PDB file of C-alpha atoms in Angstrom:
ATOM      1  CA  MET P  67      -0.059  -0.059   0.007  1.00 77.00           C
ATOM      2  CA  GLN P  68       1.589   3.312  -1.050  1.00 80.00           C
ATOM      3  CA  LEU P  69       1.302   6.808   0.380  1.00 83.00           C
ATOM      4  CA  SER P  70       1.407   9.608  -2.195  1.00 80.00           C
ATOM      5  CA  GLU P  71       4.263  11.743  -2.965  1.00 81.00           C
ATOM      6  CA  LYS P  72       2.214  14.727  -1.782  1.00 81.00           C
ATOM      7  CA  PHE P  73       2.045  13.130   1.744  1.00 85.00           C
ATOM      8  CA  PHE P  74       5.743  12.883   1.995  1.00 84.00           C
ATOM      9  CA  LYS P  75       6.214  16.525   0.681  1.00 82.00           C
ATOM     10  CA  GLU P  76       3.791  18.056   3.142  1.00 85.00           C
ATOM     11  CA  ARG P  77       4.056  15.898   6.270  1.00 86.00           C
ATOM     12  CA  LYS P  78       6.499  17.203   9.056  1.00 88.00           C
ATOM     13  CA  LEU P  79       8.449  14.660  10.739  1.00 84.00           C
ATOM     14  CA  GLN P  80       8.935  15.886  14.230  1.00 87.00           C
ATOM     15  CA  ASN P  81       8.846  12.779  16.337  1.00 90.00           C
ATOM     16  CA  LEU P  82      10.775   9.501  16.039  1.00 91.00           C
ATOM     17  CA  VAL P  83       8.092   7.633  17.719  1.00 92.00           C
ATOM     18  CA  GLU P  84       4.463   7.779  16.464  1.00 93.00           C
ATOM     19  CA  ASN P  85       4.962  10.949  14.485  1.00 94.00           C
ATOM     20  CA  GLN P  86       1.384  11.835  13.403  1.00 95.00           C
ATOM     21  CA  THR P  87       0.057  13.425  10.243  1.00 95.00           C
ATOM     22  CA  SER P  88      -3.714  13.959  10.149  1.00 95.00           C
ATOM     23  CA  TYR P  89      -6.423  14.872   7.685  1.00 94.00           C
ATOM     24  CA  THR P  90      -9.975  15.628   9.051  1.00 94.00           C
ATOM     25  CA  LEU P  91     -13.278  15.364   6.834  1.00 94.00           C
ATOM     26  CA  ASN P  92     -16.977  15.394   7.838  1.00 92.00           C
ATOM     27  CA  ASN P  93     -17.415  11.701   8.898  1.00 94.00           C
ATOM     28  CA  ALA P  94     -13.755  10.630   9.345  1.00 96.00           C
ATOM     29  CA  ALA P  95     -10.203  11.525  10.107  1.00 96.00           C
ATOM     30  CA  MET P  96      -7.187   9.763   8.711  1.00 96.00           C
ATOM     31  CA  HIS P  97      -3.969   9.558  10.664  1.00 96.00           C
ATOM     32  CA  VAL P  98      -0.714   8.260   9.541  1.00 95.00           C
ATOM     33  CA  PHE P  99       1.727   7.228  12.241  1.00 96.00           C
ATOM     34  CA  GLU P 100       5.374   6.812  11.576  1.00 96.00           C
ATOM     35  CA  THR P 101       8.095   5.420  13.986  1.00 96.00           C
ATOM     36  CA  HIS P 102      11.813   5.561  13.286  1.00 95.00           C
ATOM     37  CA  LEU P 103      13.069   4.194  16.513  1.00 95.00           C
ATOM     38  CA  GLN P 104      12.609   0.998  18.588  1.00 96.00           C
ATOM     39  CA  ALA P 105       9.955   1.628  21.323  1.00 95.00           C
ATOM     40  CA  ASP P 106       7.912  -0.447  23.874  1.00 95.00           C
ATOM     41  CA  ARG P 107       4.524   0.180  25.412  1.00 95.00           C
ATOM     42  CA  VAL P 108       3.433   3.129  23.533  1.00 95.00           C
ATOM     43  CA  MET P 109      -0.064   3.922  24.338  1.00 95.00           C
ATOM     44  CA  LEU P 110      -2.767   5.174  21.801  1.00 94.00           C
ATOM     45  CA  GLN P 111      -6.605   5.804  22.028  1.00 94.00           C
ATOM     46  CA  PHE P 112      -9.164   7.289  19.806  1.00 95.00           C
ATOM     47  CA  ASP P 113     -12.765   8.712  20.751  1.00 94.00           C
ATOM     48  CA  GLN P 114     -14.227   7.077  17.571  1.00 94.00           C
ATOM     49  CA  PRO P 115     -14.157   3.438  16.179  1.00 95.00           C
ATOM     50  CA  VAL P 116     -10.929   3.070  14.175  1.00 96.00           C
ATOM     51  CA  LEU P 117      -9.725   1.004  11.227  1.00 96.00           C
ATOM     52  CA  ALA P 118      -5.969   0.628  11.731  1.00 96.00           C
ATOM     53  CA  SER P 119      -3.982  -0.751   8.797  1.00 96.00           C
ATOM     54  CA  MET P 120      -0.503  -1.475   8.589  1.00 96.00           C
ATOM     55  CA  LEU P 121       1.600  -0.049   5.681  1.00 95.00           C
ATOM     56  CA  ILE P 122       5.163  -0.918   6.356  1.00 95.00           C
ATOM     57  CA  GLY P 123       7.130  -2.413   9.168  1.00 95.00           C
ATOM     58  CA  LYS P 124       6.012  -4.532  12.331  1.00 96.00           C
ATOM     59  CA  LYS P 125       4.236  -3.701  15.423  1.00 96.00           C
ATOM     60  CA  ILE P 126       3.236  -6.016  18.322  1.00 97.00           C
ATOM     61  CA  MET P 127      -0.200  -5.173  19.737  1.00 96.00           C
ATOM     62  CA  HIS P 128      -1.353  -5.590  23.262  1.00 95.00           C
ATOM     63  CA  LEU P 129      -5.187  -5.347  23.379  1.00 93.00           C
ATOM     64  CA  ARG P 130      -7.745  -6.273  26.020  1.00 86.00           C
ATOM     65  CA  ASP P 131      -8.815 -10.048  26.262  1.00 77.00           C
ATOM     66  CA  LYS P 132      -6.312 -10.908  23.512  1.00 83.00           C
ATOM     67  CA  LYS P 133      -2.777 -12.313  23.512  1.00 91.00           C
ATOM     68  CA  ALA P 134      -0.097 -10.069  22.103  1.00 95.00           C
ATOM     69  CA  PHE P 135       0.234 -10.439  18.386  1.00 96.00           C
ATOM     70  CA  ASP P 136       2.197  -9.269  15.413  1.00 96.00           C
ATOM     71  CA  PHE P 137       0.729  -6.580  13.298  1.00 96.00           C
ATOM     72  CA  LEU P 138       2.040  -6.761   9.697  1.00 95.00           C
ATOM     73  CA  PRO P 139       1.710  -4.933   6.261  1.00 94.00           C
ATOM     74  CA  GLY P 140      -1.462  -6.282   4.509  1.00 92.00           C
ATOM     75  CA  GLU P 141      -3.354  -6.605   7.912  1.00 95.00           C
ATOM     76  CA  SER P 142      -6.050  -4.407   9.406  1.00 96.00           C
ATOM     77  CA  LEU P 143      -7.631  -4.094  12.814  1.00 95.00           C
ATOM     78  CA  ILE P 144     -11.060  -2.689  13.752  1.00 95.00           C
ATOM     79  CA  LEU P 145     -11.110  -1.155  17.307  1.00 94.00           C
ATOM     80  CA  PRO P 146     -14.051   0.220  19.084  1.00 93.00           C
ATOM     81  CA  SER P 147     -14.154   3.655  20.430  1.00 93.00           C
ATOM     82  CA  LYS P 148     -12.013   4.414  23.541  1.00 93.00           C
ATOM     83  CA  GLU P 149     -10.095   1.153  23.157  1.00 93.00           C
ATOM     84  CA  MET P 150      -6.638   1.479  24.670  1.00 94.00           C
ATOM     85  CA  MET P 151      -3.960   0.195  22.435  1.00 94.00           C
ATOM     86  CA  CYS P 152      -0.391  -0.690  23.803  1.00 96.00           C
ATOM     87  CA  ILE P 153       2.130  -0.988  20.963  1.00 96.00           C
ATOM     88  CA  ASP P 154       5.682  -2.233  20.784  1.00 97.00           C
ATOM     89  CA  PHE P 155       7.997  -1.306  17.754  1.00 97.00           C
ATOM     90  CA  PRO P 156      10.705  -4.189  17.905  1.00 96.00           C
ATOM     91  CA  GLU P 157      12.283  -3.522  14.608  1.00 94.00           C
ATOM     92  CA  ALA P 158      11.651   0.242  13.710  1.00 95.00           C
ATOM     93  CA  ASN P 159      14.784   2.499  12.748  1.00 93.00           C
ATOM     94  CA  HIS P 160      15.558   5.123  10.318  1.00 90.00           C
ATOM     95  CA  ASP P 161      16.101   2.815   7.314  1.00 90.00           C
ATOM     96  CA  ASN P 162      13.240   0.555   8.296  1.00 91.00           C
ATOM     97  CA  PRO P 163      10.475   2.775   9.739  1.00 94.00           C
ATOM     98  CA  THR P 164       6.981   1.667  10.769  1.00 95.00           C
ATOM     99  CA  ARG P 165       4.105   3.177   9.146  1.00 95.00           C
ATOM    100  CA  CYS P 166       0.432   2.475  10.069  1.00 96.00           C
ATOM    101  CA  LEU P 167      -2.866   4.068   8.886  1.00 96.00           C
ATOM    102  CA  ALA P 168      -5.448   4.784  11.618  1.00 96.00           C
ATOM    103  CA  MET P 169      -8.862   5.938  10.238  1.00 96.00           C
ATOM    104  CA  ALA P 170     -11.472   7.226  12.899  1.00 96.00           C
ATOM    105  CA  ILE P 171     -14.927   6.961  11.540  1.00 96.00           C
ATOM    106  CA  SER P 172     -17.958   8.818  13.168  1.00 95.00           C
ATOM    107  CA  GLU P 173     -20.227   6.435  14.959  1.00 94.00           C
ATOM    108  CA  GLU P 174     -23.112   8.279  13.333  1.00 95.00           C
ATOM    109  CA  LYS P 175     -21.916   7.359   9.869  1.00 96.00           C
ATOM    110  CA  ILE P 176     -21.462   3.733  11.018  1.00 96.00           C
ATOM    111  CA  ASN P 177     -24.945   3.474  12.439  1.00 95.00           C
ATOM    112  CA  LYS P 178     -26.339   5.134   9.432  1.00 96.00           C
ATOM    113  CA  VAL P 179     -24.813   2.450   7.046  1.00 96.00           C
ATOM    114  CA  ILE P 180     -25.957  -0.363   9.532  1.00 96.00           C
ATOM    115  CA  ARG P 181     -29.588   0.984   9.421  1.00 96.00           C
ATOM    116  CA  VAL P 182     -29.457   0.709   5.689  1.00 96.00           C
ATOM    117  CA  MET P 183     -28.119  -2.685   5.731  1.00 96.00           C
ATOM    118  CA  ASN P 184     -30.917  -3.830   8.124  1.00 96.00           C
ATOM    119  CA  GLU P 185     -33.531  -2.380   5.787  1.00 95.00           C
ATOM    120  CA  THR P 186     -32.107  -3.500   2.530  1.00 94.00           C
ATOM    121  CA  ILE P 187     -30.047  -6.816   3.207  1.00 93.00           C
ATOM    122  CA  PRO P 188     -31.534  -8.302   6.398  1.00 93.00           C
ATOM    123  CA  LYS P 189     -29.781 -11.343   7.636  1.00 92.00           C
ATOM    124  CA  HIS P 190     -31.452 -14.558   6.803  1.00 90.00           C
ATOM    125  CA  ASP P 191     -31.418 -15.858  10.530  1.00 88.00           C
ATOM    126  CA  GLY P 192     -33.370 -12.856  11.822  1.00 89.00           C
ATOM    127  CA  SER P 193     -30.423 -11.480  13.590  1.00 90.00           C
ATOM    128  CA  GLU P 194     -29.433  -7.672  12.987  1.00 94.00           C
ATOM    129  CA  TRP P 195     -26.162  -6.176  11.549  1.00 95.00           C
ATOM    130  CA  ALA P 196     -24.248  -4.491  14.279  1.00 92.00           C
ATOM    131  CA  PHE P 197     -20.846  -2.976  14.654  1.00 90.00           C
ATOM    132  CA  MET P 198     -18.435  -5.293  16.557  1.00 87.00           C
ATOM    133  CA  ASP P 199     -17.615  -4.103  20.080  1.00 83.00           C
ATOM    134  CA  TYR P 200     -14.404  -6.281  20.162  1.00 89.00           C
ATOM    135  CA  ASN P 201     -11.039  -6.125  18.182  1.00 90.00           C
ATOM    136  CA  PHE P 202     -11.327  -7.595  14.809  1.00 92.00           C
ATOM    137  CA  HIS P 203      -8.020  -8.538  13.221  1.00 93.00           C
ATOM    138  CA  PHE P 204      -7.928  -9.596   9.598  1.00 92.00           C
ATOM    139  CA  THR P 205      -5.913  -9.820   6.307  1.00 91.00           C
ATOM    140  CA  ASN P 206      -7.134  -7.398   3.904  1.00 92.00           C
ATOM    141  CA  ASP P 207      -8.748  -8.854   0.838  1.00 88.00           C
ATOM    142  CA  ALA P 208      -8.526  -7.203  -2.709  1.00 87.00           C
ATOM    143  CA  SER P 209     -11.602  -5.256  -2.161  1.00 91.00           C
ATOM    144  CA  ILE P 210     -10.659  -3.773   1.170  1.00 93.00           C
ATOM    145  CA  TYR P 211      -7.128  -3.208   0.146  1.00 93.00           C
ATOM    146  CA  GLY P 212      -8.370  -1.273  -2.932  1.00 94.00           C
ATOM    147  CA  ILE P 213     -10.790   1.029  -0.879  1.00 95.00           C
ATOM    148  CA  ILE P 214      -8.003   1.813   1.638  1.00 94.00           C
ATOM    149  CA  GLN P 215      -5.574   2.684  -1.005  1.00 93.00           C
ATOM    150  CA  ARG P 216      -8.190   4.986  -2.593  1.00 94.00           C
ATOM    151  CA  LEU P 217      -8.820   6.607   0.713  1.00 94.00           C
ATOM    152  CA  LEU P 218      -5.229   7.252   1.195  1.00 92.00           C
ATOM    153  CA  TYR P 219      -5.274   9.089  -2.068  1.00 91.00           C
ATOM    154  CA  LEU P 220      -8.620  10.899  -1.418  1.00 92.00           C
ATOM    155  CA  PHE P 221      -7.613  12.301   1.953  1.00 92.00           C
ATOM    156  CA  THR P 222      -4.502  13.853   0.661  1.00 89.00           C
ATOM    157  CA  GLU P 223      -6.130  15.347  -2.358  1.00 88.00           C
ATOM    158  CA  ASN P 224      -7.019  18.974  -2.861  1.00 87.00           C
ATOM    159  CA  HIS P 225     -10.468  18.501  -4.419  1.00 88.00           C
ATOM    160  CA  PRO P 226     -13.636  20.467  -3.520  1.00 89.00           C
ATOM    161  CA  SER P 227     -15.730  17.333  -3.593  1.00 93.00           C
ATOM    162  CA  LYS P 228     -13.435  15.027  -1.551  1.00 91.00           C
ATOM    163  CA  ASP P 229     -15.831  14.825   1.293  1.00 93.00           C
ATOM    164  CA  PHE P 230     -18.374  13.419  -0.925  1.00 94.00           C
ATOM    165  CA  PHE P 231     -16.022  10.913  -2.428  1.00 95.00           C
ATOM    166  CA  VAL P 232     -14.691   9.753   0.898  1.00 95.00           C
ATOM    167  CA  ASP P 233     -18.251   9.474   2.322  1.00 95.00           C
ATOM    168  CA  ASN P 234     -19.099   7.006  -0.607  1.00 94.00           C
ATOM    169  CA  MET P 235     -15.939   5.034  -0.055  1.00 95.00           C
ATOM    170  CA  LEU P 236     -16.524   4.915   3.763  1.00 96.00           C
ATOM    171  CA  GLN P 237     -19.935   3.208   3.136  1.00 96.00           C
ATOM    172  CA  GLU P 238     -18.641   0.472   1.068  1.00 95.00           C
ATOM    173  CA  LEU P 239     -15.744  -0.040   3.599  1.00 96.00           C
ATOM    174  CA  ILE P 240     -18.052  -0.337   6.427  1.00 96.00           C
ATOM    175  CA  VAL P 241     -20.335  -2.830   4.610  1.00 96.00           C
ATOM    176  CA  ARG P 242     -17.381  -5.053   3.529  1.00 95.00           C
ATOM    177  CA  ILE P 243     -15.881  -4.902   7.093  1.00 95.00           C
ATOM    178  CA  LEU P 244     -19.263  -6.133   8.523  1.00 95.00           C
ATOM    179  CA  GLN P 245     -19.503  -8.910   5.932  1.00 94.00           C
ATOM    180  CA  GLY P 246     -15.897  -9.993   6.676  1.00 93.00           C
ATOM    181  CA  ASN P 247     -16.715 -10.057  10.424  1.00 93.00           C
ATOM    182  CA  SER P 248     -19.939 -12.099   9.735  1.00 93.00           C
ATOM    183  CA  ARG P 249     -17.804 -14.593   7.603  1.00 93.00           C
ATOM    184  CA  LYS P 250     -15.296 -14.866  10.441  1.00 92.00           C
ATOM    185  CA  THR P 251     -17.898 -15.417  13.045  1.00 91.00           C
ATOM    186  CA  LEU P 252     -19.688 -18.138  11.091  1.00 92.00           C
ATOM    187  CA  GLU P 253     -16.329 -19.909  10.244  1.00 91.00           C
ATOM    188  CA  GLU P 254     -15.093 -19.918  14.005  1.00 90.00           C
ATOM    189  CA  ASN P 255     -18.608 -21.124  15.370  1.00 89.00           C
ATOM    190  CA  ALA P 256     -19.839 -23.139  12.254  1.00 89.00           C
ATOM    191  CA  SER P 257     -20.434 -26.366  14.216  1.00 86.00           C
ATOM    192  CA  LYS P 258     -22.226 -24.594  17.079  1.00 88.00           C
ATOM    193  CA  LEU P 259     -24.473 -22.627  14.742  1.00 86.00           C
ATOM    194  CA  SER P 260     -25.092 -25.019  12.023  1.00 83.00           C
ATOM    195  CA  THR P 261     -28.289 -26.424  13.537  1.00 84.00           C
ATOM    196  CA  ASN P 262     -30.011 -22.924  13.401  1.00 86.00           C
ATOM    197  CA  ASN P 263     -28.058 -20.963  10.746  1.00 92.00           C
ATOM    198  CA  ARG P 264     -28.187 -22.320   7.136  1.00 94.00           C
ATOM    199  CA  LEU P 265     -25.007 -20.336   6.175  1.00 95.00           C
ATOM    200  CA  ALA P 266     -23.044 -21.902   9.086  1.00 94.00           C
ATOM    201  CA  ASN P 267     -24.294 -25.216   8.085  1.00 94.00           C
ATOM    202  CA  ALA P 268     -22.987 -24.571   4.360  1.00 96.00           C
ATOM    203  CA  ILE P 269     -19.653 -23.435   5.744  1.00 95.00           C
ATOM    204  CA  GLU P 270     -19.215 -26.375   7.874  1.00 95.00           C
ATOM    205  CA  TYR P 271     -20.015 -28.689   5.056  1.00 95.00           C
ATOM    206  CA  ILE P 272     -17.584 -26.898   2.727  1.00 96.00           C
ATOM    207  CA  ALA P 273     -14.799 -27.143   5.415  1.00 94.00           C
ATOM    208  CA  THR P 274     -15.190 -30.778   5.606  1.00 93.00           C
ATOM    209  CA  HIS P 275     -15.652 -31.517   1.746  1.00 95.00           C
ATOM    210  CA  LEU P 276     -13.037 -29.312   0.220  1.00 94.00           C
ATOM    211  CA  HIS P 277     -11.372 -32.287  -1.459  1.00 93.00           C
ATOM    212  CA  GLU P 278     -14.654 -33.133  -3.280  1.00 93.00           C
ATOM    213  CA  PRO P 279     -16.310 -31.311  -6.244  1.00 92.00           C
ATOM    214  CA  LEU P 280     -18.640 -28.555  -4.702  1.00 94.00           C
ATOM    215  CA  THR P 281     -21.369 -26.732  -6.635  1.00 95.00           C
ATOM    216  CA  VAL P 282     -23.737 -24.017  -5.574  1.00 96.00           C
ATOM    217  CA  GLY P 283     -26.627 -26.277  -6.475  1.00 95.00           C
ATOM    218  CA  GLU P 284     -25.331 -29.021  -4.140  1.00 94.00           C
ATOM    219  CA  LEU P 285     -24.947 -26.598  -1.276  1.00 96.00           C
ATOM    220  CA  SER P 286     -28.178 -24.928  -1.729  1.00 96.00           C
ATOM    221  CA  LYS P 287     -29.955 -28.466  -1.503  1.00 95.00           C
ATOM    222  CA  LYS P 288     -27.960 -29.241   1.768  1.00 93.00           C
ATOM    223  CA  VAL P 289     -29.385 -26.124   3.357  1.00 94.00           C
ATOM    224  CA  TYR P 290     -32.799 -26.392   1.919  1.00 94.00           C
ATOM    225  CA  MET P 291     -32.759 -23.200  -0.019  1.00 95.00           C
ATOM    226  CA  SER P 292     -33.378 -22.394  -3.760  1.00 96.00           C
ATOM    227  CA  GLU P 293     -30.120 -22.059  -5.738  1.00 96.00           C
ATOM    228  CA  SER P 294     -30.798 -18.486  -6.478  1.00 96.00           C
ATOM    229  CA  HIS P 295     -31.710 -17.467  -2.948  1.00 96.00           C
ATOM    230  CA  PHE P 296     -28.705 -19.213  -1.508  1.00 96.00           C
ATOM    231  CA  TYR P 297     -26.370 -17.514  -3.704  1.00 96.00           C
ATOM    232  CA  LYS P 298     -27.935 -14.078  -2.999  1.00 96.00           C
ATOM    233  CA  THR P 299     -28.023 -14.680   0.780  1.00 96.00           C
ATOM    234  CA  PHE P 300     -24.329 -16.080   0.789  1.00 96.00           C
ATOM    235  CA  LYS P 301     -23.034 -13.072  -1.071  1.00 96.00           C
ATOM    236  CA  GLU P 302     -24.918 -10.367   0.825  1.00 95.00           C
ATOM    237  CA  GLU P 303     -23.905 -11.674   4.317  1.00 95.00           C
ATOM    238  CA  LEU P 304     -20.475 -12.877   3.629  1.00 95.00           C
ATOM    239  CA  GLY P 305     -19.364 -10.429   1.061  1.00 94.00           C
ATOM    240  CA  VAL P 306     -18.201 -13.085  -1.461  1.00 94.00           C
ATOM    241  CA  THR P 307     -19.924 -15.689  -3.717  1.00 96.00           C
ATOM    242  CA  PRO P 308     -20.039 -19.401  -2.604  1.00 96.00           C
ATOM    243  CA  ILE P 309     -17.458 -20.368  -5.320  1.00 96.00           C
ATOM    244  CA  GLU P 310     -15.180 -17.528  -4.309  1.00 95.00           C
ATOM    245  CA  TYR P 311     -15.358 -18.592  -0.690  1.00 96.00           C
ATOM    246  CA  ILE P 312     -14.770 -22.262  -1.515  1.00 96.00           C
ATOM    247  CA  ASN P 313     -11.695 -21.273  -3.679  1.00 95.00           C
ATOM    248  CA  SER P 314     -10.252 -19.088  -0.955  1.00 94.00           C
ATOM    249  CA  GLU P 315     -10.625 -22.042   1.548  1.00 95.00           C
ATOM    250  CA  ARG P 316      -8.936 -24.426  -0.886  1.00 96.00           C
ATOM    251  CA  ILE P 317      -6.067 -22.003  -1.278  1.00 95.00           C
ATOM    252  CA  LYS P 318      -5.683 -21.695   2.525  1.00 94.00           C
ATOM    253  CA  LEU P 319      -5.416 -25.412   2.799  1.00 95.00           C
ATOM    254  CA  ALA P 320      -2.907 -25.543  -0.058  1.00 96.00           C
ATOM    255  CA  VAL P 321      -0.860 -22.935   1.607  1.00 95.00           C
ATOM    256  CA  LYS P 322      -0.559 -25.219   4.727  1.00 95.00           C
ATOM    257  CA  LEU P 323       0.222 -28.440   2.757  1.00 95.00           C
ATOM    258  CA  LEU P 324       2.936 -26.777   0.604  1.00 95.00           C
ATOM    259  CA  LYS P 325       5.014 -26.086   3.770  1.00 94.00           C
ATOM    260  CA  ASP P 326       5.976 -29.667   3.528  1.00 93.00           C
ATOM    261  CA  PRO P 327       8.791 -29.622   0.811  1.00 91.00           C
ATOM    262  CA  ASN P 328       8.211 -33.420   0.307  1.00 91.00           C
ATOM    263  CA  ARG P 329       4.715 -33.205  -0.913  1.00 93.00           C
ATOM    264  CA  LYS P 330       4.020 -33.257  -4.817  1.00 94.00           C
ATOM    265  CA  ILE P 331       2.086 -30.163  -5.968  1.00 94.00           C
ATOM    266  CA  LYS P 332      -0.136 -32.493  -8.139  1.00 94.00           C
ATOM    267  CA  GLU P 333      -0.921 -34.450  -5.055  1.00 94.00           C
ATOM    268  CA  ILE P 334      -1.845 -31.141  -3.082  1.00 95.00           C
ATOM    269  CA  TYR P 335      -3.947 -29.560  -5.636  1.00 94.00           C
ATOM    270  CA  LEU P 336      -5.950 -32.657  -6.064  1.00 94.00           C
ATOM    271  CA  GLU P 337      -6.379 -32.948  -2.284  1.00 94.00           C
ATOM    272  CA  CYS P 338      -7.531 -29.412  -2.105  1.00 95.00           C
ATOM    273  CA  GLY P 339     -10.359 -30.165  -4.589  1.00 94.00           C
ATOM    274  CA  PHE P 340      -8.772 -28.655  -7.739  1.00 94.00           C
ATOM    275  CA  GLU P 341      -8.986 -30.779 -10.969  1.00 91.00           C
ATOM    276  CA  ASN P 342      -6.816 -28.340 -13.279  1.00 89.00           C
ATOM    277  CA  ARG P 343      -3.365 -27.496 -12.498  1.00 92.00           C
ATOM    278  CA  SER P 344      -3.326 -24.187 -14.518  1.00 93.00           C
ATOM    279  CA  TYR P 345      -6.493 -22.962 -12.684  1.00 94.00           C
ATOM    280  CA  PHE P 346      -4.988 -23.983  -9.222  1.00 95.00           C
ATOM    281  CA  ASN P 347      -1.742 -21.986 -10.259  1.00 94.00           C
ATOM    282  CA  ARG P 348      -3.558 -18.975 -11.406  1.00 94.00           C
ATOM    283  CA  LEU P 349      -5.788 -18.749  -8.134  1.00 94.00           C
ATOM    284  CA  PHE P 350      -2.792 -19.420  -5.980  1.00 94.00           C
ATOM    285  CA  LYS P 351      -0.572 -16.748  -7.477  1.00 93.00           C
ATOM    286  CA  ARG P 352      -3.239 -14.140  -7.258  1.00 90.00           C
ATOM    287  CA  LYS P 353      -3.786 -14.926  -3.584  1.00 89.00           C
ATOM    288  CA  VAL P 354      -0.232 -15.533  -2.442  1.00 89.00           C
ATOM    289  CA  GLN P 355       1.797 -13.362  -5.004  1.00 87.00           C
ATOM    290  CA  ALA P 356       3.887 -16.404  -5.755  1.00 91.00           C
ATOM    291  CA  SER P 357       3.396 -19.733  -7.715  1.00 93.00           C
ATOM    292  CA  PRO P 358       2.861 -22.937  -5.790  1.00 94.00           C
ATOM    293  CA  GLY P 359       6.423 -24.071  -6.610  1.00 93.00           C
ATOM    294  CA  GLU P 360       8.015 -20.732  -5.556  1.00 92.00           C
ATOM    295  CA  TYR P 361       6.072 -20.849  -2.315  1.00 92.00           C
ATOM    296  CA  GLN P 362       7.023 -24.422  -1.530  1.00 92.00           C
ATOM    297  CA  SER P 363      10.687 -23.815  -2.204  1.00 91.00           C
ATOM    298  CA  LYS P 364      10.810 -21.360   0.656  1.00 89.00           C
ATOM    299  CA  PHE P 365      10.500 -24.420   3.007  1.00 87.00           C
ATOM    300  CA  THR P 366      13.352 -26.482   1.457  1.00 80.00           C
ATOM    301  CA  ASP P 367      16.354 -27.114   3.530  1.00 65.00           C
TER     302      ASP P 367
END
């Protein structure tokens, strides 16, 4: 993820630890924090819910009810308002700074989007969309990566309509974050929820049958929904189509299996449910930014 040349020309580097450059608009404020010195136990808090995204470098995060964890480029974290962050910077130095984006979004904006979601795309199990009151740590998918990159540009742009542009991007960002959170909740609790939640039932079935051919038609029958209704409900609540989800889970499994340098790639892609080597290679490279062979070679002695 790249910051604009304009950012580097205009920002003032006054502190070696968590130097802050801020841009404020109607419904959000974007802060870029830069650290050029190793530091421990740096405290940070915002009055509004925050999307934090790592740009470069490494942080170690200490949050309530959660073990300390590495926060790395390509990852994001959703924090509720008033959440206290305690941060270590184990590797930061002048040549290897840590840069992180923190975007504070007004609760009024978030609640407005949630109201629209509950009116237009209600959940199939009767529950309501709601903003998470805990820390949601995730790897950016292509859609969220693209939105954050666009917001980095918009906040630093001198354009009379940038408030309008940012507002539209924030709406999409909130929807995609809520869908991602819904997906993670269903994945982590699939067996517990599968009796009463049809999507959880489908996710549990996918997890245990990745090695087999899977179709939308087959899955819709398993959960007693029409094919079109299942497809629509799955995409609205999880943010991806059933096939996109299946392929993503298969690639996750392939990543695990490829860590064994003695396994043959053909053996692995068949075990993950792929019938076609070129299709597997294409999806793997898109997700991992390396071919299966290149990735597996990292684990060769």
